[in-house]
Coordinates of C-alpha atoms in Angstrom, one line a residue:
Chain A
X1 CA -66.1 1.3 67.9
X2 CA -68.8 4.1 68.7
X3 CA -66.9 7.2 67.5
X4 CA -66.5 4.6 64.2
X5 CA -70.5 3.9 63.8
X6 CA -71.2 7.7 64.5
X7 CA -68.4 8.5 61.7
X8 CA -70.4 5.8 59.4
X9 CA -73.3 7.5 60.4
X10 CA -71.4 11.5 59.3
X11 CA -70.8 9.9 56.3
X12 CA -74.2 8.5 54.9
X13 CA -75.8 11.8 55.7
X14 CA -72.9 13.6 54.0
X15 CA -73.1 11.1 50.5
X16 CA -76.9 11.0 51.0
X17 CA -77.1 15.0 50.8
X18 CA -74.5 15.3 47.5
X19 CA -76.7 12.7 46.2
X20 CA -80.2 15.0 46.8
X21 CA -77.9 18.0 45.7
X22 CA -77.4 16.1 42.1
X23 CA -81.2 14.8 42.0
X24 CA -82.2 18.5 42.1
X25 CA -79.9 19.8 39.7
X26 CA -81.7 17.6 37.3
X27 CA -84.7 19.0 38.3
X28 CA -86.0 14.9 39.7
X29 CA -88.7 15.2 42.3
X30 CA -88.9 14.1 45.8
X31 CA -89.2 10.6 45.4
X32 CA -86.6 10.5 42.6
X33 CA -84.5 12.3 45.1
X34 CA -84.6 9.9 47.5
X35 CA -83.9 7.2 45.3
X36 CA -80.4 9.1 44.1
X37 CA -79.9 9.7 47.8
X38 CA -79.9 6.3 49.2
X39 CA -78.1 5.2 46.3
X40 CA -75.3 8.2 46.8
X41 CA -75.2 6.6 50.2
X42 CA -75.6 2.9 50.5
X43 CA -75.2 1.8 46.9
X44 CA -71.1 1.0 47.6
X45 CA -71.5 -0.7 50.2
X46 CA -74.5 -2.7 48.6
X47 CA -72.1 -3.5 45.7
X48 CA -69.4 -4.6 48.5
X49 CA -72.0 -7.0 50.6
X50 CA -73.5 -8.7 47.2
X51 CA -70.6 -9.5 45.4
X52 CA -68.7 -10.9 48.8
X53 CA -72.0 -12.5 49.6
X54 CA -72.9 -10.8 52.9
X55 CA -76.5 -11.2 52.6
X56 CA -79.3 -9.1 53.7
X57 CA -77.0 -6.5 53.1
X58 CA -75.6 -4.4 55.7
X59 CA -77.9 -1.5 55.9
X60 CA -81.1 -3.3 55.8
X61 CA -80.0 -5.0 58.8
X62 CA -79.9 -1.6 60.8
X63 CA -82.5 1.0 59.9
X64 CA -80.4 3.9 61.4
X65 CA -79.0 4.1 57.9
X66 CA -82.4 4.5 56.4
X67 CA -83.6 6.8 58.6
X68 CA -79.9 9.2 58.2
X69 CA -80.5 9.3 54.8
X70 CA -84.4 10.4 55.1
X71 CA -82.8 13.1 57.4
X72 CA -80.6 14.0 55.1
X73 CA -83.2 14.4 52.3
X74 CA -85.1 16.4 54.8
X75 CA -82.3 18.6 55.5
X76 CA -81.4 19.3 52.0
X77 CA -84.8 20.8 51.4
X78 CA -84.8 22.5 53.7
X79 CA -81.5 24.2 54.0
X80 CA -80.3 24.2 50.3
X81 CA -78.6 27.2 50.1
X82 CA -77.2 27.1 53.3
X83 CA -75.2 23.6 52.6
X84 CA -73.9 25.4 49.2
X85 CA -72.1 27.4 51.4
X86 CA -70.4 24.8 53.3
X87 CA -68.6 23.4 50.5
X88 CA -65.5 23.4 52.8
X89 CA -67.3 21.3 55.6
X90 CA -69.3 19.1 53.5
X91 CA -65.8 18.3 51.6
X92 CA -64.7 17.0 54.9
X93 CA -67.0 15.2 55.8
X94 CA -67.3 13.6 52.6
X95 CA -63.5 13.1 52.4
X96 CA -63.4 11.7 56.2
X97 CA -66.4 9.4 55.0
X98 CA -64.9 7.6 52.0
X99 CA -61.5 7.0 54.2
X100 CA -63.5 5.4 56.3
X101 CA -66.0 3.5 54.2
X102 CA -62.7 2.2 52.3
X103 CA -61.1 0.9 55.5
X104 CA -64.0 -0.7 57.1
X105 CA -65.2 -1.8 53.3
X106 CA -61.3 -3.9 53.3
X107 CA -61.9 -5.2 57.1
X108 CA -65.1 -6.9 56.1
X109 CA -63.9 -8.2 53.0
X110 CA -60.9 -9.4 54.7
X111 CA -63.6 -11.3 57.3
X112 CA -65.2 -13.0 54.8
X113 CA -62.0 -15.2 53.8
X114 CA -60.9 -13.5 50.3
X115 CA -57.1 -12.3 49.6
X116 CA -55.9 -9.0 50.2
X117 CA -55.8 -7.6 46.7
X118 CA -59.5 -8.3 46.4
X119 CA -60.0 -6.9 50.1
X120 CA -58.4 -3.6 48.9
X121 CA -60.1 -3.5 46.1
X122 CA -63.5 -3.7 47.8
X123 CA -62.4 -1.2 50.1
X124 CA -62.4 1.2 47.5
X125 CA -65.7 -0.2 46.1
X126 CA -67.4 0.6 49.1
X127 CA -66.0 4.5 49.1
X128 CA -66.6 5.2 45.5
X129 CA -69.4 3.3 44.0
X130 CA -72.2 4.9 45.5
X131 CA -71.0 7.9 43.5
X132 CA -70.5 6.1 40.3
X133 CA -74.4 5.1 40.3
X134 CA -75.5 8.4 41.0
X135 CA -73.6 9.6 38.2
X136 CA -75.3 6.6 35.6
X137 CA -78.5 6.8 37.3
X138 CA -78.7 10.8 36.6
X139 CA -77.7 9.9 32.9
X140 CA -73.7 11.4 32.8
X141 CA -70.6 9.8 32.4
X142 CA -69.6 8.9 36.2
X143 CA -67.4 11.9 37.2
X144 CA -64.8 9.5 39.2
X145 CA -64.2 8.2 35.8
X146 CA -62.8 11.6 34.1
X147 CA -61.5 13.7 37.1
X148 CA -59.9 13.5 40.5
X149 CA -57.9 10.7 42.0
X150 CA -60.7 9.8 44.4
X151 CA -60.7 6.1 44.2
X152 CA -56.2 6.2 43.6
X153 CA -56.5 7.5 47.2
X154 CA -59.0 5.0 48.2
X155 CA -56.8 2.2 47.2
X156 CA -54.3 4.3 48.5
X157 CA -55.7 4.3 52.5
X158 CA -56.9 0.9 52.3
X159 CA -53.1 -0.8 51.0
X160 CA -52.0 1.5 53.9
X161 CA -54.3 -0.2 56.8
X162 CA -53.5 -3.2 55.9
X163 CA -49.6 -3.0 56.4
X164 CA -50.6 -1.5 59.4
X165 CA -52.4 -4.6 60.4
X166 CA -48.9 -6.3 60.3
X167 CA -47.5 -3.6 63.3
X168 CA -48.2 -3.3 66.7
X169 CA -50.5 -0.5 66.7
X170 CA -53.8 -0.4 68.2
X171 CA -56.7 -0.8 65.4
X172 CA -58.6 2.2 66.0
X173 CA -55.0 4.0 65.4
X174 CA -54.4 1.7 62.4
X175 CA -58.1 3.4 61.0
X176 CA -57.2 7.1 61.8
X177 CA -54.1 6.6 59.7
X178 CA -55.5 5.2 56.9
X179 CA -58.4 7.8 56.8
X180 CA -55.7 10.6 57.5
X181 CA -53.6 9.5 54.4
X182 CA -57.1 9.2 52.4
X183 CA -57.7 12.8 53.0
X184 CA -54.3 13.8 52.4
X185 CA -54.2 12.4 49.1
X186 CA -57.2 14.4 48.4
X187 CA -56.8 17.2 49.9
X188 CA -53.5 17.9 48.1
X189 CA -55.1 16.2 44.8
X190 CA -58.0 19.1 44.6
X191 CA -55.4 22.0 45.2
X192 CA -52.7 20.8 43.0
X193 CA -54.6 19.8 40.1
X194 CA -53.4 16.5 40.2
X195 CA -55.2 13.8 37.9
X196 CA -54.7 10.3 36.6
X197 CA -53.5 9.8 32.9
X198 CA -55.7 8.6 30.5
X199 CA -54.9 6.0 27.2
X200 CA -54.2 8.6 24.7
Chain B
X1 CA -59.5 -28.2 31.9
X2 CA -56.0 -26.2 31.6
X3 CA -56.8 -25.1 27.8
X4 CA -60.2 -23.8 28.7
X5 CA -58.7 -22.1 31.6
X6 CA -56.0 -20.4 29.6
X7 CA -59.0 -19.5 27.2
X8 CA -61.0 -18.0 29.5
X9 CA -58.0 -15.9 30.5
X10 CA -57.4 -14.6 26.8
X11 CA -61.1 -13.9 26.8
X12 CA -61.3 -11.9 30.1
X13 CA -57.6 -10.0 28.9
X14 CA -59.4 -9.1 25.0
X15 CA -62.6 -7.9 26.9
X16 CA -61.0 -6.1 29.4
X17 CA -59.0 -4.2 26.3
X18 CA -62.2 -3.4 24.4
X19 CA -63.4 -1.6 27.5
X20 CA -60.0 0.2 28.2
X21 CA -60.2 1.3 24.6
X22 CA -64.2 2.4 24.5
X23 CA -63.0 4.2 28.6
X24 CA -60.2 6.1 26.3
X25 CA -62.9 7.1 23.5
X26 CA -64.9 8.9 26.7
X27 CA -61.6 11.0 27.6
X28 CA -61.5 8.5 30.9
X29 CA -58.9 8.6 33.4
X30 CA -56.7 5.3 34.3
X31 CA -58.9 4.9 37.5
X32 CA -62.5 5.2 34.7
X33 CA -60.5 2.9 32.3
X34 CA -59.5 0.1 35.3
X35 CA -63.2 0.2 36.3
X36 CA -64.9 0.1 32.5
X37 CA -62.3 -3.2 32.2
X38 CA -62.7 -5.0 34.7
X39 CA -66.3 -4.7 34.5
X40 CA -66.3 -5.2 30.8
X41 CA -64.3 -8.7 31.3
X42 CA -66.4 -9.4 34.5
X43 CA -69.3 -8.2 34.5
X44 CA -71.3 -11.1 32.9
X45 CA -69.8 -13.1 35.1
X46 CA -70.6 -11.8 38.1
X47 CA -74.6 -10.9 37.2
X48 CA -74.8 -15.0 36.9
X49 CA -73.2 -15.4 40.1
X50 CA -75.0 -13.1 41.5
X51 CA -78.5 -14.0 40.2
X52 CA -77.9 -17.6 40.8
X53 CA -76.4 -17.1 44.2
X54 CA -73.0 -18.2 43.7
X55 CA -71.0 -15.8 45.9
X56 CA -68.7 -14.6 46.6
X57 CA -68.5 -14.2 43.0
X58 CA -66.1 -16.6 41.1
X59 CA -63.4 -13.5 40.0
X60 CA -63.1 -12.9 43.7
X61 CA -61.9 -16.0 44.5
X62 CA -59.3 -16.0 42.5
X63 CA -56.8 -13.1 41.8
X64 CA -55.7 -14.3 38.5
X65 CA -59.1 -12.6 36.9
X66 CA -58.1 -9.4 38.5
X67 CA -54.2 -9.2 37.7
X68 CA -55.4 -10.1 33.6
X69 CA -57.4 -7.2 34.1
X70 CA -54.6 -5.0 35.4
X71 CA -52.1 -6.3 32.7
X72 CA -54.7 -5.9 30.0
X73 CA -55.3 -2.0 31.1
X74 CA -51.1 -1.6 31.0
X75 CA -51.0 -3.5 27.6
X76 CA -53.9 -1.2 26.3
X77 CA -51.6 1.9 27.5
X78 CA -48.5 1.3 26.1
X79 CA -49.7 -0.7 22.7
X80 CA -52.9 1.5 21.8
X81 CA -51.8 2.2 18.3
X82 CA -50.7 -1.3 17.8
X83 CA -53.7 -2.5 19.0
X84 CA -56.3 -0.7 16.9
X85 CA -54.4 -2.4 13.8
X86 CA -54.9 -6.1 15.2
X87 CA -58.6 -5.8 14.6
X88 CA -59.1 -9.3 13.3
X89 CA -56.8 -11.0 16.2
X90 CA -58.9 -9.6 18.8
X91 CA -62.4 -10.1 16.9
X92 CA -61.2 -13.5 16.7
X93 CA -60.2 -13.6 20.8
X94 CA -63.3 -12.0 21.2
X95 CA -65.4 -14.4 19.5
X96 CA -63.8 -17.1 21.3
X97 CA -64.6 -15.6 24.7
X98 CA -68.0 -15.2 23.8
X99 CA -68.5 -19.0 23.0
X100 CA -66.8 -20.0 25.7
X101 CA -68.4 -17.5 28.3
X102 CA -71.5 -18.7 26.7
X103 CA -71.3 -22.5 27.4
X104 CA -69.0 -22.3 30.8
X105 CA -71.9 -20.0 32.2
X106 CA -74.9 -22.4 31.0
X107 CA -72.6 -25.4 32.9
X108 CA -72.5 -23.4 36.3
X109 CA -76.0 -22.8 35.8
X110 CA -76.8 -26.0 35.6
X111 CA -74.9 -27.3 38.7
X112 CA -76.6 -25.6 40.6
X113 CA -80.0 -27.1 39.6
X114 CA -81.8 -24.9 37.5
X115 CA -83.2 -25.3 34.1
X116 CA -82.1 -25.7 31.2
X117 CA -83.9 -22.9 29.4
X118 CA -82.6 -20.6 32.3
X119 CA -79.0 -22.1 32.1
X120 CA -79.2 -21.2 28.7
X121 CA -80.7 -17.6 29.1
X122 CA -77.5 -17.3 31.7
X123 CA -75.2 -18.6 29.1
X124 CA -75.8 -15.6 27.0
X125 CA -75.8 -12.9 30.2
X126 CA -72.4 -14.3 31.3
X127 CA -71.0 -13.8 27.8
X128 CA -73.0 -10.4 26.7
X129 CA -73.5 -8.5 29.6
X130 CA -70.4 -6.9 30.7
X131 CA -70.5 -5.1 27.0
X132 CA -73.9 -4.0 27.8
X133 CA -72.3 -2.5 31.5
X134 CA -69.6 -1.0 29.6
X135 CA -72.0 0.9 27.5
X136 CA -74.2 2.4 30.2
X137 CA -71.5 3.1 32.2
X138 CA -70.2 5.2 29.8
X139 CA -73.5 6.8 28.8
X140 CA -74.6 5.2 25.5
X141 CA -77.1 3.4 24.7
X142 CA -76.0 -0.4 24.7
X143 CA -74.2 -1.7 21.3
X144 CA -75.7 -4.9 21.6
X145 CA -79.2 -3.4 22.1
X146 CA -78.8 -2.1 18.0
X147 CA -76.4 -4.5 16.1
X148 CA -74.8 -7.6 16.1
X149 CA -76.5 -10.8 16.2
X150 CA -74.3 -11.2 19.0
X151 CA -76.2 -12.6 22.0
X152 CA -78.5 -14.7 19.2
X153 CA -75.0 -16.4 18.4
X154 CA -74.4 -17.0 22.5
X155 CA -78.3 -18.4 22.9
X156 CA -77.1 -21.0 19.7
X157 CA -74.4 -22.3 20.9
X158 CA -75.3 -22.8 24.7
X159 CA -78.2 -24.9 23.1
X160 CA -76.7 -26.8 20.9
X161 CA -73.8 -27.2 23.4
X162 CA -77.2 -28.8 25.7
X163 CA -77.9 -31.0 23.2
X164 CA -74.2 -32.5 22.6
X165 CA -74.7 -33.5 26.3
X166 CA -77.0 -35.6 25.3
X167 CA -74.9 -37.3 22.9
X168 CA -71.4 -39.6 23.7
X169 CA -69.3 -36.7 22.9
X170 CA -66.3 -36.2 25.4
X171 CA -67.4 -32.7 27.1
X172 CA -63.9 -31.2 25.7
X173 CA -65.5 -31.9 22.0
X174 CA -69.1 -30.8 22.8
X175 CA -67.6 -27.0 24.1
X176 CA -65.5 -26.9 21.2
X177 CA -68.4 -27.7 18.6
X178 CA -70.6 -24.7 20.3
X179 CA -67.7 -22.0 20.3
X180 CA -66.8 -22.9 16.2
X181 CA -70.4 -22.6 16.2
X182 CA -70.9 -19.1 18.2
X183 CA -68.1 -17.9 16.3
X184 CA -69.3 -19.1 12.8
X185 CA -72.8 -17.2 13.5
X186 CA -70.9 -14.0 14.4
X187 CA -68.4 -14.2 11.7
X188 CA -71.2 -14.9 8.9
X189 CA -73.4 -12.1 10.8
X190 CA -71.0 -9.6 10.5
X191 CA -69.8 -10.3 7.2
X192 CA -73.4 -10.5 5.5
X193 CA -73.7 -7.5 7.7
X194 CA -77.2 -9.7 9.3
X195 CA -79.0 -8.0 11.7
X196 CA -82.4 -9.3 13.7
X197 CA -85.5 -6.9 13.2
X198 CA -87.0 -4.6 15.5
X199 CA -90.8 -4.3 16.7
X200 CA -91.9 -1.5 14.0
Chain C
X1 CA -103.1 -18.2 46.2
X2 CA -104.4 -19.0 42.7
X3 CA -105.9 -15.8 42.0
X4 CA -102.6 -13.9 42.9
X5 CA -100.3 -16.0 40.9
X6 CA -102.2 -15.2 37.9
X7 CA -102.4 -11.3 38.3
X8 CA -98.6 -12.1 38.7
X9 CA -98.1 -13.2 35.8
X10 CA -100.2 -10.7 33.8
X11 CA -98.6 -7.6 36.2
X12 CA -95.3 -9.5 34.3
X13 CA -96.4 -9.5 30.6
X14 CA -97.9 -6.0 30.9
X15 CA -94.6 -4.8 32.3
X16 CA -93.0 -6.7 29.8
X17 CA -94.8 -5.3 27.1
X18 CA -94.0 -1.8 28.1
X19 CA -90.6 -2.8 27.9
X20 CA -90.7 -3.7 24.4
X21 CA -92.4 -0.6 23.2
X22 CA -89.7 1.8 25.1
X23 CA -86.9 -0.5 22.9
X24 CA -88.8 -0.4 20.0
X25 CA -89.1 3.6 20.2
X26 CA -84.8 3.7 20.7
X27 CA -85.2 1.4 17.8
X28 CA -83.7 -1.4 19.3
X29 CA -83.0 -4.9 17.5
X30 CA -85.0 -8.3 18.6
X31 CA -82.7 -9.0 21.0
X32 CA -82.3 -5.8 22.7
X33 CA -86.2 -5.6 23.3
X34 CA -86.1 -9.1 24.7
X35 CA -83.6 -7.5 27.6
X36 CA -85.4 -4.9 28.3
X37 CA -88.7 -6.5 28.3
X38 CA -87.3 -9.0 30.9
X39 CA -85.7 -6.1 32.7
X40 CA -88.9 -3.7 33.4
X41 CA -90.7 -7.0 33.9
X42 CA -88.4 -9.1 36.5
X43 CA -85.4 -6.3 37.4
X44 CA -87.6 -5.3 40.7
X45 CA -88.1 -8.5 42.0
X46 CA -84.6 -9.4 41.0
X47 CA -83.2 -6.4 43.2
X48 CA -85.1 -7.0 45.7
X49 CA -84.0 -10.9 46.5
X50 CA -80.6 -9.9 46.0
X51 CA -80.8 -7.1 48.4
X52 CA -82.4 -9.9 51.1
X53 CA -80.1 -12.8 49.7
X54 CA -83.3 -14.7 48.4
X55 CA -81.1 -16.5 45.6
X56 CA -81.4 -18.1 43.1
X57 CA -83.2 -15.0 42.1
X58 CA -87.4 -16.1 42.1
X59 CA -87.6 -15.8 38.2
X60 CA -85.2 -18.4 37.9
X61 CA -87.2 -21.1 39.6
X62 CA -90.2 -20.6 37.8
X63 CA -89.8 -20.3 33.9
X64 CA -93.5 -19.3 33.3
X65 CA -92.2 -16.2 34.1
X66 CA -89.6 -16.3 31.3
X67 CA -91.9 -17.7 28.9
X68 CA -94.6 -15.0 30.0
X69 CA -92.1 -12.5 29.0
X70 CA -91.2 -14.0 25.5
X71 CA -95.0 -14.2 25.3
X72 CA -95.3 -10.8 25.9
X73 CA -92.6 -10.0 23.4
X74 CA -94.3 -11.8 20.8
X75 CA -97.6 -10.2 21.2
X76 CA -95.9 -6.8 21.0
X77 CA -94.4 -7.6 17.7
X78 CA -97.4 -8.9 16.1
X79 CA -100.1 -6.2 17.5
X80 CA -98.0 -3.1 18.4
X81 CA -100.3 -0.9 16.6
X82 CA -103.4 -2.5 18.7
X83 CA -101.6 -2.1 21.8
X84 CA -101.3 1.4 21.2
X85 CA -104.5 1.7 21.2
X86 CA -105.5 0.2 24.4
X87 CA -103.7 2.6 26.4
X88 CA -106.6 2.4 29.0
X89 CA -106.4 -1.4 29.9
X90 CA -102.5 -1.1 29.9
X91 CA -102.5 1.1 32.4
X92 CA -105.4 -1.1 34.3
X93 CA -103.3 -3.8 34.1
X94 CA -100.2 -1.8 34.9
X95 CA -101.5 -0.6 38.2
X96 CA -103.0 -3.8 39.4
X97 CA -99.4 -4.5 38.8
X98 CA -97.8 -2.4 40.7
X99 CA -100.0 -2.7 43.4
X100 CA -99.8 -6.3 43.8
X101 CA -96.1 -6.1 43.3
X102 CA -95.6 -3.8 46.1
X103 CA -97.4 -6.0 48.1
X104 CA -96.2 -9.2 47.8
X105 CA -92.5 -7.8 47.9
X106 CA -93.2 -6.3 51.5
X107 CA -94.7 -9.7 52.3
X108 CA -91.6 -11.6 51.4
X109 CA -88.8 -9.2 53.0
X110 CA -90.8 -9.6 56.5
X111 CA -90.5 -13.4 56.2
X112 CA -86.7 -12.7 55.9
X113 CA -87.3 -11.3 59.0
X114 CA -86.2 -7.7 58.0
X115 CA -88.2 -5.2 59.6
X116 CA -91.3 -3.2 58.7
X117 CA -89.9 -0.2 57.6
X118 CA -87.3 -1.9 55.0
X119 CA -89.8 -4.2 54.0
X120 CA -92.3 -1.4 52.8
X121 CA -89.5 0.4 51.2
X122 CA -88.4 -3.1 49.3
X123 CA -92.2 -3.5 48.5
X124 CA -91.9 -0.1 46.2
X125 CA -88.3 -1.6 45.0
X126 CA -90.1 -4.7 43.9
X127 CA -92.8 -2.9 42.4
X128 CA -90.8 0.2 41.0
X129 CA -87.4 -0.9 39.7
X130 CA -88.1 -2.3 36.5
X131 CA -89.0 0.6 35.2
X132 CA -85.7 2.4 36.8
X133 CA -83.7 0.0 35.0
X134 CA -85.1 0.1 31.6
X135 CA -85.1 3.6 31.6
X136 CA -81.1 3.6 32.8
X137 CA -80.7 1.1 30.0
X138 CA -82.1 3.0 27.2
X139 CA -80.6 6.2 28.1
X140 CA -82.8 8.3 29.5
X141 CA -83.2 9.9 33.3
X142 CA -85.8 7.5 34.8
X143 CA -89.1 8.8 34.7
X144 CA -89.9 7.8 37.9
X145 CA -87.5 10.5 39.4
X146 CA -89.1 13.3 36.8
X147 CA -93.2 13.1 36.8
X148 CA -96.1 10.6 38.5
X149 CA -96.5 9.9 42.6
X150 CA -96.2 6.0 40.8
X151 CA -93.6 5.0 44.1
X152 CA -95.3 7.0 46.5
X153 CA -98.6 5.3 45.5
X154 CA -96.9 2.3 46.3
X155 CA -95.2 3.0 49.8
X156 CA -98.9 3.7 50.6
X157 CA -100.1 0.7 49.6
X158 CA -97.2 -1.2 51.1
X159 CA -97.5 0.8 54.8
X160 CA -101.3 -0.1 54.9
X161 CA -101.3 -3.5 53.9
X162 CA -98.7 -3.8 56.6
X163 CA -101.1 -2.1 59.2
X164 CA -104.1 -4.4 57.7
X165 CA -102.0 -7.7 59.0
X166 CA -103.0 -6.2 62.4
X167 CA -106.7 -6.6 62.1
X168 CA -108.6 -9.2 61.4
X169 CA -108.9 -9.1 58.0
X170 CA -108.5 -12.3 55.7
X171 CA -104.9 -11.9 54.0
X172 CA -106.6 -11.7 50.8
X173 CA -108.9 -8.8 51.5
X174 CA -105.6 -6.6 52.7
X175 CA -104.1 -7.8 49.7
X176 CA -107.3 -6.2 47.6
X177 CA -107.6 -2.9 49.6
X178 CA -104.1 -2.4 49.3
X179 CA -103.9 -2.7 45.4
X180 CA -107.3 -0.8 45.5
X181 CA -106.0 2.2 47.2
X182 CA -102.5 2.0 45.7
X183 CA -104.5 2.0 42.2
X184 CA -106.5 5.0 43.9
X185 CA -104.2 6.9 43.8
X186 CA -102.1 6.7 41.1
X187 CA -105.0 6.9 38.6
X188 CA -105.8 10.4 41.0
X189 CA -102.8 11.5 40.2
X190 CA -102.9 11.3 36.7
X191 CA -106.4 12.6 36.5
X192 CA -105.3 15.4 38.5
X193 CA -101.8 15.9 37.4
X194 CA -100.4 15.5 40.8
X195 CA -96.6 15.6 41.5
X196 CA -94.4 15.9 44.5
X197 CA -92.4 19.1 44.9
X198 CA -88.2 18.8 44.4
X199 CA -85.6 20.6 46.1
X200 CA -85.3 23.9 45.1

């Protein structure tokens, strides 16, 4: 599980920096920053733990995940304008990140008991909420809500793992898949166009 | 307990349309208009649980809460126009949900010990507050918050619905008294266009 | 502990009362003031226990604090324009609030056995999150995030009350110097027009 944790790890810092990116678009300061940061970063998960009843919640149970997203906050200062350039990077990151929060978001719903339609849906509650509450807490309509197909991939990945949980194959492969697809979906979502329908 | 389980499923599928429909006002996606639903029929529910540390939350536990959502979001998609005409039927549905939502949350509350002036005060969050998520969550400024004597309506009835416990009333009777009563407030309210007054 | 239970409860009505007057400048109803006066007041505290799993939520087992907060709202409607006035011991009061706030939150994550570092940063959740939420609520960028070293003031406080537990210092002296210098510095601030830098 140590190329998982340091993949959890890749992905707070990667949410925690768009979340200092949007805080300094609305011009907040440092501690307002670090507020849209954490929340970027922890707040799905946080969502996940409180409404399964996994309480404390995860991350205040390991300070590593504090202390990535004060690195992260750190970095974005000072490298801004470097990281704008690295949109390509920081989308995989980001991409590999919410794969991963949405399969490991299902496994410990699953472990607590609840049905598998919940369990998927957590898992994509874990990946995308974060993002929703930067959105509200920086006073726009959440961005999930009007474009990509973010969270339809999420639900996508996580549906995936768990038929793979009914095969033979090693868990750890069971995860790459799932985050693989995840990214796929994405990937192909961002260059296509693609998008959801709405209610007309 | 089957009508007032079938009830509370009408209420969660009419609340879960009033937030597809405000998710399609903000030019949302299916994915926005899923989320906006199920948190519109949900959320009140879960802030209780939450607050009173009933978790996991009661909608996780059982799946039929989250498949009404998901038929409410498809009815909502292929019967919008329809819809909009049957004002009255789902005012009606609406109103029922509230007085129910009001005076099944105020029981749980109780159950688990607290007061009664806080089981009452939770009556009213379980029945109101998924409106007031829906309007945040799509960037407004909460409905309740400016109109409607609404939540006034909710605190009523989960009182009086308090007192009728006091009284020989079979429990079936005494829920029934407080939701004609919820709905007779909010009925009159809106007709008599009543409103409570602000702090000048 | 009789001392600190009062300022407690006056930290609550002030915060409550600053609630009222932001609803009553969105020109909210009765209703709508009542939420966000028990919001700003309680919403810290409340995040905080859910975030440890301290549940029921505090509030809910003590309904002075409820009734302080109706108080509160009460006052506000019948002496809004005298409030106005008294800008100064608001913001007395308001500090002393956040101060003791801070404090007392730090001291309750540690006996959840968290460590120091979350329980300093819960200690400016507790004391901080109110007025997040009531400014999320009435739709406006929290001004937290825009202006005053208000949370910064209260991670100082928090860190050295936590170093004060290692001296020998009564636990009510700590308490005091740590209110005293959180209140330090956020009336410096203002004074000065202090601010921390954002991300450029």
């Amino acid at each position: 599980m140590d190329l998982i944790y340091t993949l959890n790890i890749i992905g707070t810092f990667v949410f925690a920096i768009s979340g200092a990116l949007t805080a300094s678009e609305k011009k907040m300061d440092a501690f307002g920053s670090a507020v849209i940061a954490l929340i970027t970063a922890l707040g799905g998960g946080t969502l996940r733990d409180i409404l399964i009843g996994s309480q404390p919640v995860g991350w205040l149970l390991d300070p590593n995940y504090l202390y990535t997203v004060l690195a992260a906050l750190a970095f974005s200062y000072f490298f801004k304008k470097w990281i704008v350039k690295l949109t390509r990077t920081m989308f995989l990151f980001d991409t590999i990140g919410i794969g991963l929060f949405a399969v490991l978001g299902m496994q410990k719903t699953l472990s607590f008991g609840l049905s598998p339609a919940i369990a998927i849906m957590m898992g994509a509650v874990s990946a995308v909420f974060g993002g929703v509450l930067r959105d509200v807490l920086s006073n726009r309509v959440p961005l999930i809500f009007r474009k990509e197909i973010y969270a339809t991939a999420c639900l996508a990945g996580a549906t995936l793992y768990y038929g793979l949980t009914f095969t033979r194959l090693p868990e750890n492969w069971s995860i790459w898949i799932a985050i693989v697809v995840v990214m796929g979906i994405r990937i192909l979502a961002v260059r296509r166009g693609w998008g959801l329908p709405g209610i007309k």
